[in-house]
Short mmCIF file of N, CA and C in Angstrom, two decimals:
data_model
loop_
_atom_site.label_atom_id
_atom_site.label_comp_id
_atom_site.label_asym_id
_atom_site.label_seq_id
_atom_site.Cartn_x
_atom_site.Cartn_y
_atom_site.Cartn_z
N UNK A 7 -6.14 -3.67 5.80
CA UNK A 7 -4.98 -3.88 4.95
C UNK A 7 -3.90 -2.86 5.31
N UNK A 8 -2.69 -3.34 5.40
CA UNK A 8 -1.56 -2.44 5.58
C UNK A 8 -1.17 -1.94 4.19
N UNK A 9 -1.37 -0.66 3.95
CA UNK A 9 -1.12 -0.10 2.63
C UNK A 9 0.35 -0.14 2.25
N UNK A 10 1.23 -0.17 3.25
CA UNK A 10 2.67 -0.20 2.94
C UNK A 10 3.11 -1.56 2.42
N UNK A 11 2.55 -2.62 2.99
CA UNK A 11 2.99 -3.98 2.62
C UNK A 11 1.94 -4.75 1.83
N UNK A 12 0.75 -4.15 1.68
CA UNK A 12 -0.36 -4.81 1.01
C UNK A 12 -0.69 -6.17 1.65
N UNK A 13 -0.55 -6.21 2.98
CA UNK A 13 -0.83 -7.44 3.73
C UNK A 13 -2.02 -7.20 4.65
N UNK A 14 -2.74 -8.27 4.96
CA UNK A 14 -3.81 -8.17 5.94
C UNK A 14 -3.22 -7.84 7.30
N UNK A 15 -3.74 -6.81 7.92
CA UNK A 15 -3.25 -6.40 9.23
C UNK A 15 -4.10 -7.01 10.34
N UNK A 16 -5.40 -7.09 10.12
CA UNK A 16 -6.29 -7.63 11.13
C UNK A 16 -7.69 -7.11 10.96
N UNK A 17 -8.43 -7.09 12.07
CA UNK A 17 -9.83 -6.72 12.00
C UNK A 17 -10.32 -6.20 13.35
N UNK A 18 -11.29 -5.31 13.31
CA UNK A 18 -12.01 -4.84 14.49
C UNK A 18 -13.36 -4.40 13.98
N UNK A 19 -14.43 -4.65 14.76
CA UNK A 19 -15.75 -4.34 14.22
C UNK A 19 -16.75 -3.99 15.30
N UNK A 20 -17.84 -3.35 14.86
CA UNK A 20 -18.99 -3.12 15.71
C UNK A 20 -19.85 -4.37 15.70
N UNK A 21 -20.51 -4.65 16.82
CA UNK A 21 -21.48 -5.75 16.89
C UNK A 21 -22.47 -5.43 18.00
N UNK A 22 -23.49 -6.24 18.12
CA UNK A 22 -24.53 -6.06 19.12
C UNK A 22 -24.99 -4.59 19.14
N UNK A 23 -25.36 -4.11 17.97
CA UNK A 23 -25.76 -2.71 17.80
C UNK A 23 -27.21 -2.55 18.25
N UNK A 24 -27.41 -1.68 19.21
CA UNK A 24 -28.75 -1.41 19.76
C UNK A 24 -29.15 0.01 19.37
N UNK A 25 -29.76 0.15 18.21
CA UNK A 25 -30.10 1.48 17.70
C UNK A 25 -31.03 2.23 18.65
N UNK A 26 -32.01 1.54 19.22
CA UNK A 26 -32.97 2.22 20.10
C UNK A 26 -32.35 2.66 21.42
N UNK A 27 -31.22 2.07 21.80
CA UNK A 27 -30.53 2.45 23.03
C UNK A 27 -29.32 3.35 22.76
N UNK A 28 -28.96 3.51 21.48
CA UNK A 28 -27.80 4.31 21.07
C UNK A 28 -26.50 3.72 21.65
N UNK A 29 -26.44 2.39 21.72
CA UNK A 29 -25.28 1.68 22.25
C UNK A 29 -24.81 0.66 21.22
N UNK A 30 -23.53 0.37 21.26
CA UNK A 30 -22.99 -0.72 20.46
C UNK A 30 -21.75 -1.27 21.13
N UNK A 31 -21.37 -2.45 20.69
CA UNK A 31 -20.13 -3.05 21.18
C UNK A 31 -19.08 -2.97 20.09
N UNK A 32 -17.85 -2.88 20.51
CA UNK A 32 -16.72 -2.85 19.59
C UNK A 32 -15.80 -4.00 20.01
N UNK A 33 -15.46 -4.84 19.06
CA UNK A 33 -14.60 -5.96 19.43
C UNK A 33 -14.33 -6.91 18.29
N UNK A 34 -14.17 -8.17 18.66
CA UNK A 34 -13.71 -9.21 17.73
C UNK A 34 -12.45 -8.70 17.02
N UNK A 35 -11.60 -8.06 17.81
CA UNK A 35 -10.39 -7.44 17.28
C UNK A 35 -9.23 -8.41 17.30
N UNK A 36 -8.52 -8.44 16.21
CA UNK A 36 -7.26 -9.20 16.15
C UNK A 36 -6.36 -8.51 15.14
N UNK A 37 -5.07 -8.57 15.41
CA UNK A 37 -4.07 -8.04 14.49
C UNK A 37 -2.94 -9.05 14.40
N UNK A 38 -2.36 -9.16 13.22
CA UNK A 38 -1.20 -10.03 13.05
C UNK A 38 -0.07 -9.59 13.96
N UNK A 39 0.72 -10.55 14.38
CA UNK A 39 1.79 -10.27 15.34
C UNK A 39 2.72 -9.15 14.87
N UNK A 40 2.96 -9.07 13.57
CA UNK A 40 3.86 -8.02 13.08
C UNK A 40 3.29 -6.62 13.24
N UNK A 41 1.99 -6.53 13.58
CA UNK A 41 1.35 -5.23 13.78
C UNK A 41 1.17 -4.88 15.25
N UNK A 42 1.51 -5.80 16.15
CA UNK A 42 1.43 -5.52 17.58
C UNK A 42 2.44 -4.42 17.93
N UNK A 43 2.00 -3.47 18.73
CA UNK A 43 2.88 -2.41 19.18
C UNK A 43 3.17 -1.33 18.15
N UNK A 44 2.48 -1.35 17.02
CA UNK A 44 2.73 -0.36 15.96
C UNK A 44 1.85 0.87 16.06
N UNK A 45 0.83 0.83 16.93
CA UNK A 45 -0.12 1.92 17.02
C UNK A 45 -1.34 1.72 16.13
N UNK A 46 -1.35 0.64 15.35
CA UNK A 46 -2.47 0.39 14.45
C UNK A 46 -3.79 0.30 15.21
N UNK A 47 -3.81 -0.40 16.33
CA UNK A 47 -5.05 -0.54 17.09
C UNK A 47 -5.56 0.81 17.56
N UNK A 48 -4.69 1.66 18.07
CA UNK A 48 -5.12 2.99 18.52
C UNK A 48 -5.71 3.80 17.37
N UNK A 49 -5.07 3.74 16.20
CA UNK A 49 -5.59 4.46 15.03
C UNK A 49 -6.96 3.94 14.63
N UNK A 50 -7.10 2.63 14.60
CA UNK A 50 -8.39 2.04 14.22
C UNK A 50 -9.47 2.38 15.24
N UNK A 51 -9.14 2.28 16.52
CA UNK A 51 -10.13 2.60 17.55
C UNK A 51 -10.53 4.07 17.48
N UNK A 52 -9.58 4.94 17.21
CA UNK A 52 -9.90 6.36 17.06
C UNK A 52 -10.96 6.55 15.97
N UNK A 53 -10.75 5.94 14.83
CA UNK A 53 -11.69 6.07 13.72
C UNK A 53 -13.05 5.48 14.06
N UNK A 54 -13.05 4.33 14.74
CA UNK A 54 -14.31 3.69 15.10
C UNK A 54 -15.07 4.49 16.16
N UNK A 55 -14.38 5.00 17.17
CA UNK A 55 -15.03 5.86 18.18
C UNK A 55 -15.61 7.09 17.51
N UNK A 56 -14.82 7.74 16.68
CA UNK A 56 -15.27 8.97 16.03
C UNK A 56 -16.51 8.70 15.19
N UNK A 57 -16.51 7.61 14.45
CA UNK A 57 -17.67 7.25 13.64
C UNK A 57 -18.90 7.01 14.52
N UNK A 58 -18.74 6.21 15.57
CA UNK A 58 -19.88 5.88 16.44
C UNK A 58 -20.45 7.14 17.09
N UNK A 59 -19.59 7.94 17.67
CA UNK A 59 -20.08 9.10 18.42
C UNK A 59 -20.59 10.22 17.51
N UNK A 60 -20.13 10.27 16.27
CA UNK A 60 -20.64 11.26 15.31
C UNK A 60 -21.89 10.78 14.60
N UNK A 61 -22.32 9.55 14.89
CA UNK A 61 -23.50 9.01 14.24
C UNK A 61 -24.57 8.59 15.24
N UNK A 62 -24.64 9.31 16.35
CA UNK A 62 -25.76 9.16 17.26
C UNK A 62 -25.61 8.17 18.39
N UNK A 63 -24.48 7.49 18.48
CA UNK A 63 -24.30 6.54 19.58
C UNK A 63 -23.78 7.28 20.81
N UNK A 64 -24.23 6.82 21.98
CA UNK A 64 -23.87 7.44 23.25
C UNK A 64 -22.90 6.59 24.06
N UNK A 65 -22.79 5.31 23.72
CA UNK A 65 -21.98 4.38 24.51
C UNK A 65 -21.35 3.34 23.60
N UNK A 66 -20.06 3.10 23.79
CA UNK A 66 -19.35 2.02 23.11
C UNK A 66 -18.84 1.08 24.21
N UNK A 67 -19.22 -0.18 24.10
CA UNK A 67 -18.88 -1.16 25.12
C UNK A 67 -17.90 -2.20 24.57
N UNK A 68 -17.06 -2.68 25.47
CA UNK A 68 -16.09 -3.73 25.16
C UNK A 68 -16.24 -4.84 26.18
N UNK A 69 -15.92 -6.06 25.77
CA UNK A 69 -15.92 -7.19 26.70
C UNK A 69 -14.80 -8.13 26.29
N UNK A 70 -14.13 -8.71 27.29
CA UNK A 70 -13.03 -9.64 27.00
C UNK A 70 -12.87 -10.62 28.15
N UNK A 71 -12.25 -11.72 27.83
CA UNK A 71 -11.86 -12.68 28.86
C UNK A 71 -10.88 -11.97 29.80
N UNK A 72 -11.07 -12.12 31.09
CA UNK A 72 -10.18 -11.45 32.05
C UNK A 72 -8.74 -11.93 31.93
N UNK A 73 -8.52 -13.10 31.35
CA UNK A 73 -7.16 -13.61 31.18
C UNK A 73 -6.48 -13.04 29.93
N UNK A 74 -7.22 -12.31 29.10
CA UNK A 74 -6.66 -11.72 27.88
C UNK A 74 -6.02 -10.37 28.24
N UNK A 75 -4.87 -10.46 28.86
CA UNK A 75 -4.19 -9.28 29.39
C UNK A 75 -3.89 -8.25 28.31
N UNK A 76 -3.47 -8.68 27.14
CA UNK A 76 -3.14 -7.76 26.04
C UNK A 76 -4.37 -6.96 25.62
N UNK A 77 -5.50 -7.63 25.48
CA UNK A 77 -6.72 -6.96 25.06
C UNK A 77 -7.21 -5.96 26.11
N UNK A 78 -7.20 -6.38 27.36
CA UNK A 78 -7.64 -5.49 28.44
C UNK A 78 -6.75 -4.26 28.51
N UNK A 79 -5.44 -4.45 28.39
CA UNK A 79 -4.51 -3.31 28.41
C UNK A 79 -4.77 -2.38 27.23
N UNK A 80 -5.06 -2.94 26.07
CA UNK A 80 -5.32 -2.11 24.89
C UNK A 80 -6.58 -1.27 25.09
N UNK A 81 -7.62 -1.87 25.65
CA UNK A 81 -8.86 -1.12 25.88
C UNK A 81 -8.65 0.01 26.89
N UNK A 82 -7.89 -0.27 27.91
CA UNK A 82 -7.59 0.77 28.90
C UNK A 82 -6.74 1.87 28.27
N UNK A 83 -5.82 1.50 27.40
CA UNK A 83 -4.90 2.49 26.81
C UNK A 83 -5.59 3.47 25.88
N UNK A 84 -6.76 3.09 25.33
CA UNK A 84 -7.50 4.03 24.48
C UNK A 84 -8.52 4.83 25.28
N UNK A 85 -8.58 4.62 26.61
CA UNK A 85 -9.40 5.45 27.46
C UNK A 85 -10.66 4.82 28.02
N UNK A 86 -10.85 3.53 27.80
CA UNK A 86 -12.06 2.88 28.31
C UNK A 86 -12.02 2.75 29.83
N UNK A 87 -13.20 2.79 30.42
CA UNK A 87 -13.37 2.66 31.86
C UNK A 87 -13.84 1.25 32.20
N UNK A 88 -13.20 0.64 33.18
CA UNK A 88 -13.62 -0.68 33.64
C UNK A 88 -14.92 -0.53 34.41
N UNK A 89 -15.92 -1.31 34.02
CA UNK A 89 -17.22 -1.28 34.70
C UNK A 89 -17.41 -2.44 35.65
N UNK A 90 -16.74 -3.55 35.36
CA UNK A 90 -16.89 -4.69 36.26
C UNK A 90 -16.57 -6.01 35.60
N UNK A 91 -16.75 -7.06 36.38
CA UNK A 91 -16.47 -8.43 35.93
C UNK A 91 -17.76 -9.23 35.99
N UNK A 92 -18.08 -9.88 34.88
CA UNK A 92 -19.19 -10.83 34.85
C UNK A 92 -18.59 -12.21 35.15
N UNK A 93 -18.90 -12.73 36.30
CA UNK A 93 -18.28 -13.98 36.75
C UNK A 93 -18.87 -15.18 36.04
N UNK A 94 -17.99 -16.07 35.58
CA UNK A 94 -18.38 -17.34 34.97
C UNK A 94 -19.46 -17.13 33.90
N UNK A 95 -19.24 -16.16 33.03
CA UNK A 95 -20.30 -15.71 32.12
C UNK A 95 -20.34 -16.41 30.77
N UNK A 96 -19.25 -17.04 30.37
CA UNK A 96 -19.17 -17.64 29.04
C UNK A 96 -18.49 -19.00 29.14
N UNK A 97 -18.98 -19.94 28.36
CA UNK A 97 -18.32 -21.25 28.28
C UNK A 97 -17.30 -21.18 27.15
N UNK A 98 -16.06 -21.49 27.47
CA UNK A 98 -14.99 -21.53 26.47
C UNK A 98 -15.13 -22.80 25.62
N UNK A 99 -14.41 -22.83 24.52
CA UNK A 99 -14.44 -24.00 23.63
C UNK A 99 -14.02 -25.28 24.35
N UNK A 100 -13.12 -25.15 25.33
CA UNK A 100 -12.66 -26.34 26.05
C UNK A 100 -13.61 -26.77 27.17
N UNK A 101 -14.74 -26.07 27.30
CA UNK A 101 -15.73 -26.42 28.30
C UNK A 101 -15.57 -25.69 29.63
N UNK A 102 -14.43 -25.04 29.84
CA UNK A 102 -14.24 -24.27 31.08
C UNK A 102 -15.06 -22.98 30.98
N UNK A 103 -15.22 -22.32 32.09
CA UNK A 103 -15.98 -21.08 32.12
C UNK A 103 -15.03 -19.90 32.30
N UNK A 104 -15.36 -18.79 31.68
CA UNK A 104 -14.52 -17.61 31.79
C UNK A 104 -15.25 -16.50 32.52
N UNK A 105 -14.46 -15.63 33.12
CA UNK A 105 -14.95 -14.37 33.65
C UNK A 105 -14.74 -13.33 32.56
N UNK A 106 -15.69 -12.43 32.41
CA UNK A 106 -15.64 -11.42 31.36
C UNK A 106 -15.53 -10.03 31.98
N UNK A 107 -14.52 -9.27 31.56
CA UNK A 107 -14.40 -7.89 32.00
C UNK A 107 -15.16 -7.01 31.00
N UNK A 108 -15.90 -6.05 31.53
CA UNK A 108 -16.68 -5.13 30.71
C UNK A 108 -16.09 -3.73 30.89
N UNK A 109 -15.83 -3.07 29.78
CA UNK A 109 -15.32 -1.70 29.77
C UNK A 109 -16.18 -0.89 28.82
N UNK A 110 -16.13 0.44 28.95
CA UNK A 110 -16.91 1.26 28.03
C UNK A 110 -16.30 2.65 27.90
N UNK A 111 -16.82 3.34 26.91
CA UNK A 111 -16.54 4.76 26.72
C UNK A 111 -17.87 5.43 26.38
N UNK A 112 -18.10 6.60 26.96
CA UNK A 112 -19.31 7.36 26.71
C UNK A 112 -19.01 8.55 25.79
N UNK A 113 -20.01 8.95 25.05
CA UNK A 113 -19.85 10.07 24.11
C UNK A 113 -19.33 11.32 24.80
N UNK A 114 -19.89 11.65 25.96
CA UNK A 114 -19.45 12.88 26.65
C UNK A 114 -17.99 12.78 27.07
N UNK A 115 -17.51 11.59 27.43
CA UNK A 115 -16.09 11.41 27.78
C UNK A 115 -15.23 11.60 26.54
N UNK A 116 -15.68 11.03 25.42
CA UNK A 116 -14.95 11.17 24.15
C UNK A 116 -14.84 12.64 23.76
N UNK A 117 -15.94 13.34 23.83
CA UNK A 117 -15.96 14.73 23.39
C UNK A 117 -15.17 15.65 24.32
N UNK A 118 -15.22 15.39 25.63
CA UNK A 118 -14.60 16.32 26.58
C UNK A 118 -13.10 16.09 26.79
N UNK A 119 -12.66 14.83 26.77
CA UNK A 119 -11.24 14.60 27.06
C UNK A 119 -10.60 13.47 26.27
N UNK A 120 -11.34 12.39 26.06
CA UNK A 120 -10.67 11.18 25.54
C UNK A 120 -10.27 11.27 24.08
N UNK A 121 -11.03 12.02 23.27
CA UNK A 121 -10.62 12.19 21.87
C UNK A 121 -9.24 12.83 21.81
N UNK A 122 -9.05 13.91 22.55
CA UNK A 122 -7.77 14.61 22.53
C UNK A 122 -6.66 13.74 23.10
N UNK A 123 -6.94 13.03 24.19
CA UNK A 123 -5.92 12.15 24.77
C UNK A 123 -5.47 11.08 23.80
N UNK A 124 -6.44 10.51 23.06
CA UNK A 124 -6.07 9.48 22.09
C UNK A 124 -5.35 10.10 20.90
N UNK A 125 -5.77 11.26 20.46
CA UNK A 125 -5.06 11.96 19.37
C UNK A 125 -3.61 12.20 19.76
N UNK A 126 -3.37 12.58 21.01
CA UNK A 126 -2.01 12.85 21.47
C UNK A 126 -1.14 11.61 21.45
N UNK A 127 -1.76 10.42 21.53
CA UNK A 127 -1.00 9.17 21.50
C UNK A 127 -0.71 8.68 20.07
N UNK A 128 -1.41 9.26 19.09
CA UNK A 128 -1.25 8.80 17.71
C UNK A 128 -0.02 9.42 17.06
#
């Protein structure tokens, strides 16, 4: 919720949580168009990274359709590292197949440099 306008801003969440591996995925993120470019995503990701890494997780992973340029750019802008492309990995609703880009952030990266870099952007 945007506290200034009392309007729904969007959503971002953890999923595919692997407690025994200390890994989780962060995604299913969407924000209303009026919130694009406002810094809301960076603020939310900061809070989610901080929560994950302060609660025993070692790796936060992201995945997106390679054609989702906005999402890929957002993940890179918060400090995620591109790990690779899973070719033809998911069937889209229209029946076509998509390539999936996988990115991640590790706890040691967050603690040593990325937390401060993201704070500087907020």
